[in-house]
XYZ file of C-alpha atoms in Angstrom:
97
model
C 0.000 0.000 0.000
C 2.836 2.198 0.689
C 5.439 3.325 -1.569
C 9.116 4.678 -1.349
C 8.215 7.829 -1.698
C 5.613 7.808 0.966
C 8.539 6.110 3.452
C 10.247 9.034 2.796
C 7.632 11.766 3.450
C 7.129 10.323 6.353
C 10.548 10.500 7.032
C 11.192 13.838 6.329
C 7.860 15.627 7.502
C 6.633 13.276 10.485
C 3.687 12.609 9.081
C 1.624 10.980 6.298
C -1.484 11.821 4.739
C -3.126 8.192 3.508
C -6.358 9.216 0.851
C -9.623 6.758 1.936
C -7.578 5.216 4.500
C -11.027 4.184 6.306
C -13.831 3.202 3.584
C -17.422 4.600 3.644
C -18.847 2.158 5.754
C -16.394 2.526 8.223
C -16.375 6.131 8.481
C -20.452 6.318 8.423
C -19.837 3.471 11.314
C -17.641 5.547 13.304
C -19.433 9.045 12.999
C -22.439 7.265 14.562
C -20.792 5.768 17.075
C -18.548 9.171 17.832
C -22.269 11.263 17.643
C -23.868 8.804 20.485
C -20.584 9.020 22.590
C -20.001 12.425 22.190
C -21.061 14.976 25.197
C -21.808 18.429 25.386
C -19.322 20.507 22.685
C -17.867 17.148 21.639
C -14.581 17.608 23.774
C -11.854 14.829 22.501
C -12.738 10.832 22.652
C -9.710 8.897 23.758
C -9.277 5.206 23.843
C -13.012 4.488 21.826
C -11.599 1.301 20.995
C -11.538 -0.020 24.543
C -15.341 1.129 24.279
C -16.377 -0.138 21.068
C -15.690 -2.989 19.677
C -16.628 -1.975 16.366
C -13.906 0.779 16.524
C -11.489 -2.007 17.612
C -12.340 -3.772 14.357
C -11.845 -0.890 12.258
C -8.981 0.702 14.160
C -6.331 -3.028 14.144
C -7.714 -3.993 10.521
C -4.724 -5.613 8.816
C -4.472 -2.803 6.358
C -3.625 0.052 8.931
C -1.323 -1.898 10.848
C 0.551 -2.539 7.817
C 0.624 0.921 7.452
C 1.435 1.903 10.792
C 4.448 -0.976 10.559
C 5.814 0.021 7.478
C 6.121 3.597 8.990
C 7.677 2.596 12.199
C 9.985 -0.110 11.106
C 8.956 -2.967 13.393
C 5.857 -5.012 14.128
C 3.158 -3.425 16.190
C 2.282 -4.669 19.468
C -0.871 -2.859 20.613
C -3.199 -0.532 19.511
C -4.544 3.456 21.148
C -6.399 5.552 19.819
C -7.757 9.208 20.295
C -10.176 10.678 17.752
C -10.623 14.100 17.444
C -14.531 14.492 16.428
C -15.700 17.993 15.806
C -19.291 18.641 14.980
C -19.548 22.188 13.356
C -20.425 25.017 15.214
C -19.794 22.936 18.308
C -17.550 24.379 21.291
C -14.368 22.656 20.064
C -15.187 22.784 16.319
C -13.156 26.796 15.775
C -9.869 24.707 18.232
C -6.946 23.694 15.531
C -5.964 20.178 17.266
């Protein structure tokens, strides 16, 4: 999935932008799931994996580990996650993280 060049953006900038990393069923999965988490102003969700299951699916499938271990150099041994969800014109929505 990943090529030289990407290895080397990475590299060089610290991070990588991956195009329809998550599929539309996944991200339509996880929106819902973020929306009946979420409390008032939709402040940061950490660790939804550990909540969800269905985020733990999405979040360790084979094709972003790969990713993630490509990147890194060396296999990956467990998996955290934080997801920034910002509904517009919410109290965190104008914050740049």
């Amino acid at each position: 999935m990943l090529h030289q060049t990407d290895l080397e953006k990475y590299k060089e900038t610290g991070y990588l932008i991956v195009p329809e990393l998550f599929n539309a069923t996944e991200r339509i999965t996880m929106e819902l799931i973020f929306e009946d988490l979420a409390t008032e102003g939709y402040p940061p969700i950490i660790n939804l994996d550990r909540e969800d299951s269905r985020v733990a699916n999405i979040s360790r499938a084979s094709r972003l580990t790969s990713i993630v271990e490509a990147l890194q150099g060396s296999l990956m041994s467990i998996v955290s996650t934080t997801r920034f969800y910002k509904k517009a014109h919410s109290e965190f929505s104008t914050q740049a993280w």
